[in-house]
Coordinates of N, CA and C in Angstrom, one line a residue:
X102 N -16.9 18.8 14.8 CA -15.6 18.1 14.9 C -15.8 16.6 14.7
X103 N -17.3 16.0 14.7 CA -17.1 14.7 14.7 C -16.7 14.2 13.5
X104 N -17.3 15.0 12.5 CA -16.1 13.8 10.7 C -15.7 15.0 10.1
X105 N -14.0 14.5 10.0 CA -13.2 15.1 9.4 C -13.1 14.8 7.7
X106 N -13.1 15.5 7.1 CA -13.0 15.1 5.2 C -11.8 16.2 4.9
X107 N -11.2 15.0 4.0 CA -10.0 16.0 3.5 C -9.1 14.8 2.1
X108 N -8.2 15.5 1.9 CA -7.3 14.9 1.1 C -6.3 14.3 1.9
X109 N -5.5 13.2 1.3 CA -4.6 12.6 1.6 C -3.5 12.9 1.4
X110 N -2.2 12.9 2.4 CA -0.7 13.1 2.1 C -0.1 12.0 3.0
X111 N 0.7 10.7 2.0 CA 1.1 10.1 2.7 C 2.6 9.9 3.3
X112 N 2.7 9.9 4.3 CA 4.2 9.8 4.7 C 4.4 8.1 5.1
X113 N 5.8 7.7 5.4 CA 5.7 6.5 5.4 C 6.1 6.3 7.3
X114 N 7.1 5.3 7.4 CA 7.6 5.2 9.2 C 8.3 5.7 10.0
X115 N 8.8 5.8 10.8 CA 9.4 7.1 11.6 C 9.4 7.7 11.4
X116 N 8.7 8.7 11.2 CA 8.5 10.5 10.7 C 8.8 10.8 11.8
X117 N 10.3 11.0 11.9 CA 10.6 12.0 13.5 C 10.5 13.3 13.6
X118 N 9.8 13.8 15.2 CA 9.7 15.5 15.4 C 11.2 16.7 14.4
X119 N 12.1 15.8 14.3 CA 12.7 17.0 13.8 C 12.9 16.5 12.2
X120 N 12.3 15.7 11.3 CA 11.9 16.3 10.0 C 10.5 16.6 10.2
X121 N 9.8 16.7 11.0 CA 8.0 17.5 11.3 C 8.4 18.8 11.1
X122 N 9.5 19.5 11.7 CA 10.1 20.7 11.9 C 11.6 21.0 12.6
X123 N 12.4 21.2 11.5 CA 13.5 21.3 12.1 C 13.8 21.7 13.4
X124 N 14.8 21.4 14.0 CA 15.6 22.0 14.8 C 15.8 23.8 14.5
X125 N 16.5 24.2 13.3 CA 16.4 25.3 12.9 C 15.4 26.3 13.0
X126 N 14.7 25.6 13.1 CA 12.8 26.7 12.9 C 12.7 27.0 13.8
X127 N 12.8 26.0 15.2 CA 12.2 26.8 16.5 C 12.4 27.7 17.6
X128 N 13.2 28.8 16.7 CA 13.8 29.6 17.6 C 12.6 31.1 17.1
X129 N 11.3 30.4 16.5 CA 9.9 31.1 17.0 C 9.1 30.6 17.3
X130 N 8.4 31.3 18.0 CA 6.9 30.6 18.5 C 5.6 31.2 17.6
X131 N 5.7 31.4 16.0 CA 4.7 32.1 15.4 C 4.1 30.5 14.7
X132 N 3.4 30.0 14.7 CA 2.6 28.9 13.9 C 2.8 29.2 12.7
X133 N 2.6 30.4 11.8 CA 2.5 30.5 10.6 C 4.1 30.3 10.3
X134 N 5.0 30.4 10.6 CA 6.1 30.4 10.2 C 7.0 28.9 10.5
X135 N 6.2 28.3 11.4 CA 6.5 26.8 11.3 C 5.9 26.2 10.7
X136 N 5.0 26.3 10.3 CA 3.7 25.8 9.3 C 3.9 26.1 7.9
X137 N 5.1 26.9 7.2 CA 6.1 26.9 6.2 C 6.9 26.1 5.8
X138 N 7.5 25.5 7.4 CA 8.6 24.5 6.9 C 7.9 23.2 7.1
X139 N 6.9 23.0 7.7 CA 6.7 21.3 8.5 C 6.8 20.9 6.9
X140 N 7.6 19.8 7.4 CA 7.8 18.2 6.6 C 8.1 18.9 5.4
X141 N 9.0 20.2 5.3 CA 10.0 20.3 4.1 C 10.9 19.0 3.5
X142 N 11.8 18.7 4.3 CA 12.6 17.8 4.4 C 12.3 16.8 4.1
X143 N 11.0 16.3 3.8 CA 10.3 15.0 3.5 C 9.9 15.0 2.5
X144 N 8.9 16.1 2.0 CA 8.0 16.0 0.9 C 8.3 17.9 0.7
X145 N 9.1 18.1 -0.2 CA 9.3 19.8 -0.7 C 7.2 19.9 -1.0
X146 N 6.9 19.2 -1.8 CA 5.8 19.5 -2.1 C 4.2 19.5 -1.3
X147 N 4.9 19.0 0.1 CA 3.3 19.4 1.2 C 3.3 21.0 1.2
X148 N 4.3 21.5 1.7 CA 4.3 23.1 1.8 C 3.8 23.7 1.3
X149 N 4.0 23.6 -0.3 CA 3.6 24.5 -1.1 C 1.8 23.6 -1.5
X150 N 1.6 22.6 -1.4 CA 0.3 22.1 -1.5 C -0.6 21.7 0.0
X151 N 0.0 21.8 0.7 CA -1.2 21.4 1.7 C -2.6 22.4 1.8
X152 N -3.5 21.7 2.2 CA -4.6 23.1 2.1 C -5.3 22.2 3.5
X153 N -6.1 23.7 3.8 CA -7.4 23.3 5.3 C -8.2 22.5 5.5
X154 N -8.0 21.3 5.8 CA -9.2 19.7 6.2 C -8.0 19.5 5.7
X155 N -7.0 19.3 4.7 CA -6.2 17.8 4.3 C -5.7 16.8 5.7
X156 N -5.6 16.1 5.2 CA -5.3 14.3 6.1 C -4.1 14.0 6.0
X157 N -3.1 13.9 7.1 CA -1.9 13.4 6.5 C -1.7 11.5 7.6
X158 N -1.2 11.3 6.3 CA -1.7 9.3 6.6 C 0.1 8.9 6.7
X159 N 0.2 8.0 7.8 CA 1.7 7.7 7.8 C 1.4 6.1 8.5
X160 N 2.7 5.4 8.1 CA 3.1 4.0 8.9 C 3.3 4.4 10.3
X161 N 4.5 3.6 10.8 CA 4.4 3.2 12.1 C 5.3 4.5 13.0
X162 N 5.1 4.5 14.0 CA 6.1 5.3 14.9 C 5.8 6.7 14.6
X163 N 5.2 7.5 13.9 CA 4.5 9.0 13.6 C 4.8 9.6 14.7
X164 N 6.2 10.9 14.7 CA 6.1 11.7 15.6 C 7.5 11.2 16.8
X165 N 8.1 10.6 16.5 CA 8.9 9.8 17.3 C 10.0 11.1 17.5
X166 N 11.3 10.9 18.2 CA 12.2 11.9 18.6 C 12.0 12.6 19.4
X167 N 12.1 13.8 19.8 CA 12.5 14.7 20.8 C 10.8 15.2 21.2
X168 N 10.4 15.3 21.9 CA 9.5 16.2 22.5 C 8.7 17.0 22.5
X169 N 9.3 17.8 21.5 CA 8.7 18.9 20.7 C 7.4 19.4 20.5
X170 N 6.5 20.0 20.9 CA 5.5 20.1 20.7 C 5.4 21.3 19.3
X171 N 6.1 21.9 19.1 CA 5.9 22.7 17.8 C 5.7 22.1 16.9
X172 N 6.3 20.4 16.8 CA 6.0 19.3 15.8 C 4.3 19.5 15.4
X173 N 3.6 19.4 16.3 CA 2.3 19.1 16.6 C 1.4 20.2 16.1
X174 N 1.9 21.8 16.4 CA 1.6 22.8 16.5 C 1.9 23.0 14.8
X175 N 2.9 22.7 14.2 CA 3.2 23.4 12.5 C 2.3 22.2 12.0
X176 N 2.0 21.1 12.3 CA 1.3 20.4 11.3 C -0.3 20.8 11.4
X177 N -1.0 21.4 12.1 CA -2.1 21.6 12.6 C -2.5 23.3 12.1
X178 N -1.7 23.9 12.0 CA -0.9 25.8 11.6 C -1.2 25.4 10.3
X179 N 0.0 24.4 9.7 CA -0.5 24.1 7.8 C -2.0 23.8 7.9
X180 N -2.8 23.3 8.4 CA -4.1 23.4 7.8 C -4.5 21.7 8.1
X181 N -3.8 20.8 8.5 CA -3.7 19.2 8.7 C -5.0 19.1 9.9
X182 N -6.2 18.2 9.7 CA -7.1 18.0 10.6 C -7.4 16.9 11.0
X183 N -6.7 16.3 10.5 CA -6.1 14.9 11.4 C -5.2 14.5 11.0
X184 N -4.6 13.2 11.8 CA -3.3 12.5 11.4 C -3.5 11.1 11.5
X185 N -3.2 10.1 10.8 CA -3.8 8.8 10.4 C -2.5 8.0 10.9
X186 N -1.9 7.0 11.7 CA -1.0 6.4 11.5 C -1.1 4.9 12.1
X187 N -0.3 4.4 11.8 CA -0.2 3.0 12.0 C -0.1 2.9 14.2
X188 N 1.0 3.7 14.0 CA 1.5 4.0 15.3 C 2.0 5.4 15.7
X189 N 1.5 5.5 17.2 CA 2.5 7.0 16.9 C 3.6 7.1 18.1
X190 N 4.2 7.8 18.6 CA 5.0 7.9 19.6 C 4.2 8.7 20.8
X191 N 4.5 8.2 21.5 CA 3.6 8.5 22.9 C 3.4 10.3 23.5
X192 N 4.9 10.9 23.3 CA 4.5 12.0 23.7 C 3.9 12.8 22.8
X193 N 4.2 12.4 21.4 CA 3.5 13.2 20.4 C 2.4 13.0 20.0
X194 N 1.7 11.6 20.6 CA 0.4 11.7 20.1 C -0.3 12.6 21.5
X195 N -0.2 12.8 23.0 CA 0.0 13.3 23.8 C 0.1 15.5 23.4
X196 N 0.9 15.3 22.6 CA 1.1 16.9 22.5 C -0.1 16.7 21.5
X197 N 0.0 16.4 20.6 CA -1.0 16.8 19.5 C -2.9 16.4 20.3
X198 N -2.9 15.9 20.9 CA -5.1 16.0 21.9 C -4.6 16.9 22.4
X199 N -3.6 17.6 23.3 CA -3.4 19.0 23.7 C -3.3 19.8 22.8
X200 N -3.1 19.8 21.6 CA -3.5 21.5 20.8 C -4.3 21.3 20.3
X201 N -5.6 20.5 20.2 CA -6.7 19.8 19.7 C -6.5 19.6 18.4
X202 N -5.6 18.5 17.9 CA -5.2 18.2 16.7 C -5.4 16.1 17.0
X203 N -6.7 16.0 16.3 CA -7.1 14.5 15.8 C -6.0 13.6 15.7
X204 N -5.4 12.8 16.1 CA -4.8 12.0 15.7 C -5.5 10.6 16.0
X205 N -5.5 9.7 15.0 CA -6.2 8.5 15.0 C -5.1 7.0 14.7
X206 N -5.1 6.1 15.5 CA -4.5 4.6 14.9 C -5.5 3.7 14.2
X207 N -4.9 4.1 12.9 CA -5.4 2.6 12.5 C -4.6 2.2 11.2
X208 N -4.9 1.2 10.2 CA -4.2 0.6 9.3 C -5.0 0.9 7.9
X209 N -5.0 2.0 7.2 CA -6.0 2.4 6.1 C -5.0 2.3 4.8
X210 N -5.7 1.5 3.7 CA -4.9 2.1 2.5 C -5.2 3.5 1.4
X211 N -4.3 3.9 1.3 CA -4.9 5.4 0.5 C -3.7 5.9 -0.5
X212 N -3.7 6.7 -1.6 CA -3.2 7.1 -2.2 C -2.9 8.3 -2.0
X213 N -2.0 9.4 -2.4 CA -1.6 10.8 -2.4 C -3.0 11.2 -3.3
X214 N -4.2 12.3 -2.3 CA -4.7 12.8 -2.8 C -6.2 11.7 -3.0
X215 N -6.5 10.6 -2.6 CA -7.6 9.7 -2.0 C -8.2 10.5 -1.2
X216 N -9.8 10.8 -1.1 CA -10.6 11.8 0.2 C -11.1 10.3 1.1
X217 N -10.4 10.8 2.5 CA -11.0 10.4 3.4 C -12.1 11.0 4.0
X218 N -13.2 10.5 5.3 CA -13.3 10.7 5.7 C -13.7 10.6 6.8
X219 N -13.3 10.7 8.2 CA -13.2 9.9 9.3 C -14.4 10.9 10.1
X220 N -15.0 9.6 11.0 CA -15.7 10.1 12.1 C -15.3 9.5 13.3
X221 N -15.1 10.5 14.0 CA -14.1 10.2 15.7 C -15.4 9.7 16.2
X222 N -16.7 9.7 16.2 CA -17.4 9.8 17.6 C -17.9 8.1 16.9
X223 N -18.5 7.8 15.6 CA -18.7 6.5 15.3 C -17.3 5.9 15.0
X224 N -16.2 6.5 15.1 CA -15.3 5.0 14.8 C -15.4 4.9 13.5
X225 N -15.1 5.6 12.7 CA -15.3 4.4 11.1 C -14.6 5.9 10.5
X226 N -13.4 5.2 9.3 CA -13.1 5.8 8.3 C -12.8 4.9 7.1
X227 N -13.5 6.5 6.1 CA -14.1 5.8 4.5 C -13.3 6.3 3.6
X228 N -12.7 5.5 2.9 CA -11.7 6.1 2.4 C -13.0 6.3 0.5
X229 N -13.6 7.6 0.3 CA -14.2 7.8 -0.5 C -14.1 7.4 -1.9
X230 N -12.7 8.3 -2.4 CA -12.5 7.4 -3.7 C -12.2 5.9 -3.7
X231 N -11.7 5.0 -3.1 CA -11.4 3.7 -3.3 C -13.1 3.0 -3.1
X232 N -13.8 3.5 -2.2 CA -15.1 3.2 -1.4 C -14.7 1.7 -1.1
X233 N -13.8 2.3 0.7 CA -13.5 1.1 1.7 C -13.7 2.0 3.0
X234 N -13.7 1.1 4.0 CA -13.8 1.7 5.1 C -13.1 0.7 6.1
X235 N -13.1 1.5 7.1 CA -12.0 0.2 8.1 C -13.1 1.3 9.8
X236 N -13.2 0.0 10.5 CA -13.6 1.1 11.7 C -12.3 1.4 12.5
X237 N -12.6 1.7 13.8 CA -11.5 2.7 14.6 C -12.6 2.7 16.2
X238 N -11.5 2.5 16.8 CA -12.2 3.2 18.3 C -11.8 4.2 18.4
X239 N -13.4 4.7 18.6 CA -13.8 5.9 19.0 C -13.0 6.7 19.8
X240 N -12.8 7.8 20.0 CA -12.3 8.8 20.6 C -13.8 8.5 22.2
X241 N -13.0 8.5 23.2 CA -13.6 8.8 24.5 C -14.2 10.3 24.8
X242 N -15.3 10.2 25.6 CA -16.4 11.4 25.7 C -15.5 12.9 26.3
X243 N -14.4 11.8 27.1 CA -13.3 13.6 27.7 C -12.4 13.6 26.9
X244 N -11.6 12.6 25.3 CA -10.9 13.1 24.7 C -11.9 13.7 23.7
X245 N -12.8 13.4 23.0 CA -13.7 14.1 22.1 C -14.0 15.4 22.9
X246 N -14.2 15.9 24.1 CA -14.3 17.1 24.7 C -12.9 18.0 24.6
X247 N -11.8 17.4 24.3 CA -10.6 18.2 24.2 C -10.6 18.4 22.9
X248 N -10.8 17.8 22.2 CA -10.5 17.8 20.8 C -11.2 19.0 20.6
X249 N -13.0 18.8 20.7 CA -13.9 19.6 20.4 C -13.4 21.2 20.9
X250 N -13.3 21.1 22.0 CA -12.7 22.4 23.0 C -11.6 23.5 22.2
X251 N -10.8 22.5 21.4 CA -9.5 23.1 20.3 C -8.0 23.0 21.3
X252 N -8.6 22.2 22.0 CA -6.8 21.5 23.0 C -7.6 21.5 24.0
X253 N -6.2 21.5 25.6 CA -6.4 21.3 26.8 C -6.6 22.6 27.6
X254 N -5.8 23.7 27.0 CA -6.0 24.7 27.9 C -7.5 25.3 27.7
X255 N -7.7 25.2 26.2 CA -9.0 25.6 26.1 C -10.3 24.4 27.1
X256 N -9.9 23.7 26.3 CA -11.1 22.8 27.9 C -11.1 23.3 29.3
X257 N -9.6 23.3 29.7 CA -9.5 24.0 31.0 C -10.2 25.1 31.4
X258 N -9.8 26.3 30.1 CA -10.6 27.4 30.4 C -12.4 27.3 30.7
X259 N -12.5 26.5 29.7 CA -14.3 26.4 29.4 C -14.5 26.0 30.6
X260 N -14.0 25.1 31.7 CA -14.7 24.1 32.6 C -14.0 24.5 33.6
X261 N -13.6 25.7 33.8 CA -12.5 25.2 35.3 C -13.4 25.9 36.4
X262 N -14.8 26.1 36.0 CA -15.5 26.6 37.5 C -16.3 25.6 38.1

């Protein structure tokens, strides 16, 4: 889990929980079927192109709006193994280290389709094709333990004796 490599999808600032996933979608709880629509509404073309390791890179506020943790859950379902933003909204960066989905702050430049690749435990992401890097604080030894774990409940499980 420590370095994530993938391709780039960039979104820009407020990307709120309900264009992550409508309102409409969540009247399931199947991943794969939220993981159809996330960020239709934004980009028709993530859905039909995202693939497993891609990176999705956004400005400020990432995640903002209602609550939702399915936000967190369809972007993670598409195949997304981290999320790069400027800033994020507190409960959603919050939901997403609980379904052990990477989210990272920092300020990186990248293009649609630039390979990153970030290491949580050194702090440092390389953006490969441009060859830049910017560091990052590290992920902490109990959030790197949740992440690694695959969320919270699984940490719970592994350690609750």
């Amino acid at each position: 889990m420590s370095e994530i490599k993938g391709k780039v999808w960039n979104f820009g600032d407020n990307i709120d929980t309900d264009v992550i996933i409508p309102g409409r979608y969540l009247r399931t709880f199947d991943e794969n079927e939220l993981a159809v629509h996330v960020l239709e509404g934004e980009r028709a073309d993530f859905t039909k192109g995202v693939q497993k390791g891609d990176i999705i890179l956004a400005g400020d506020n990432f995640g903002c709006g209602s609550s939702r943790v399915q936000a967190a859950v369809a972007i993670k379902a598409a195949g997304v193994d981290v999320i790069i933003a400027k800033s994020f909204a507190r409960i959603f960066y919050r939901n997403a280290i609980n379904i052990g989905l990477p989210v990272v702050t920092a300020d990186i430049e990248a293009d649609d389709g630039d390979i990153l690749s970030v290491d949580l435990e050194e702090g440092i992401i390389e953006n490969q094709t441009k060859s830049t890097q910017v560091e990052i604080q590290p992920f902490n030894d109990f959030m790197f333990e949740i992440l690694s774990d695959g969320g919270i409940v699984e940490h719970y499980l592994k350690n609750k004796e």
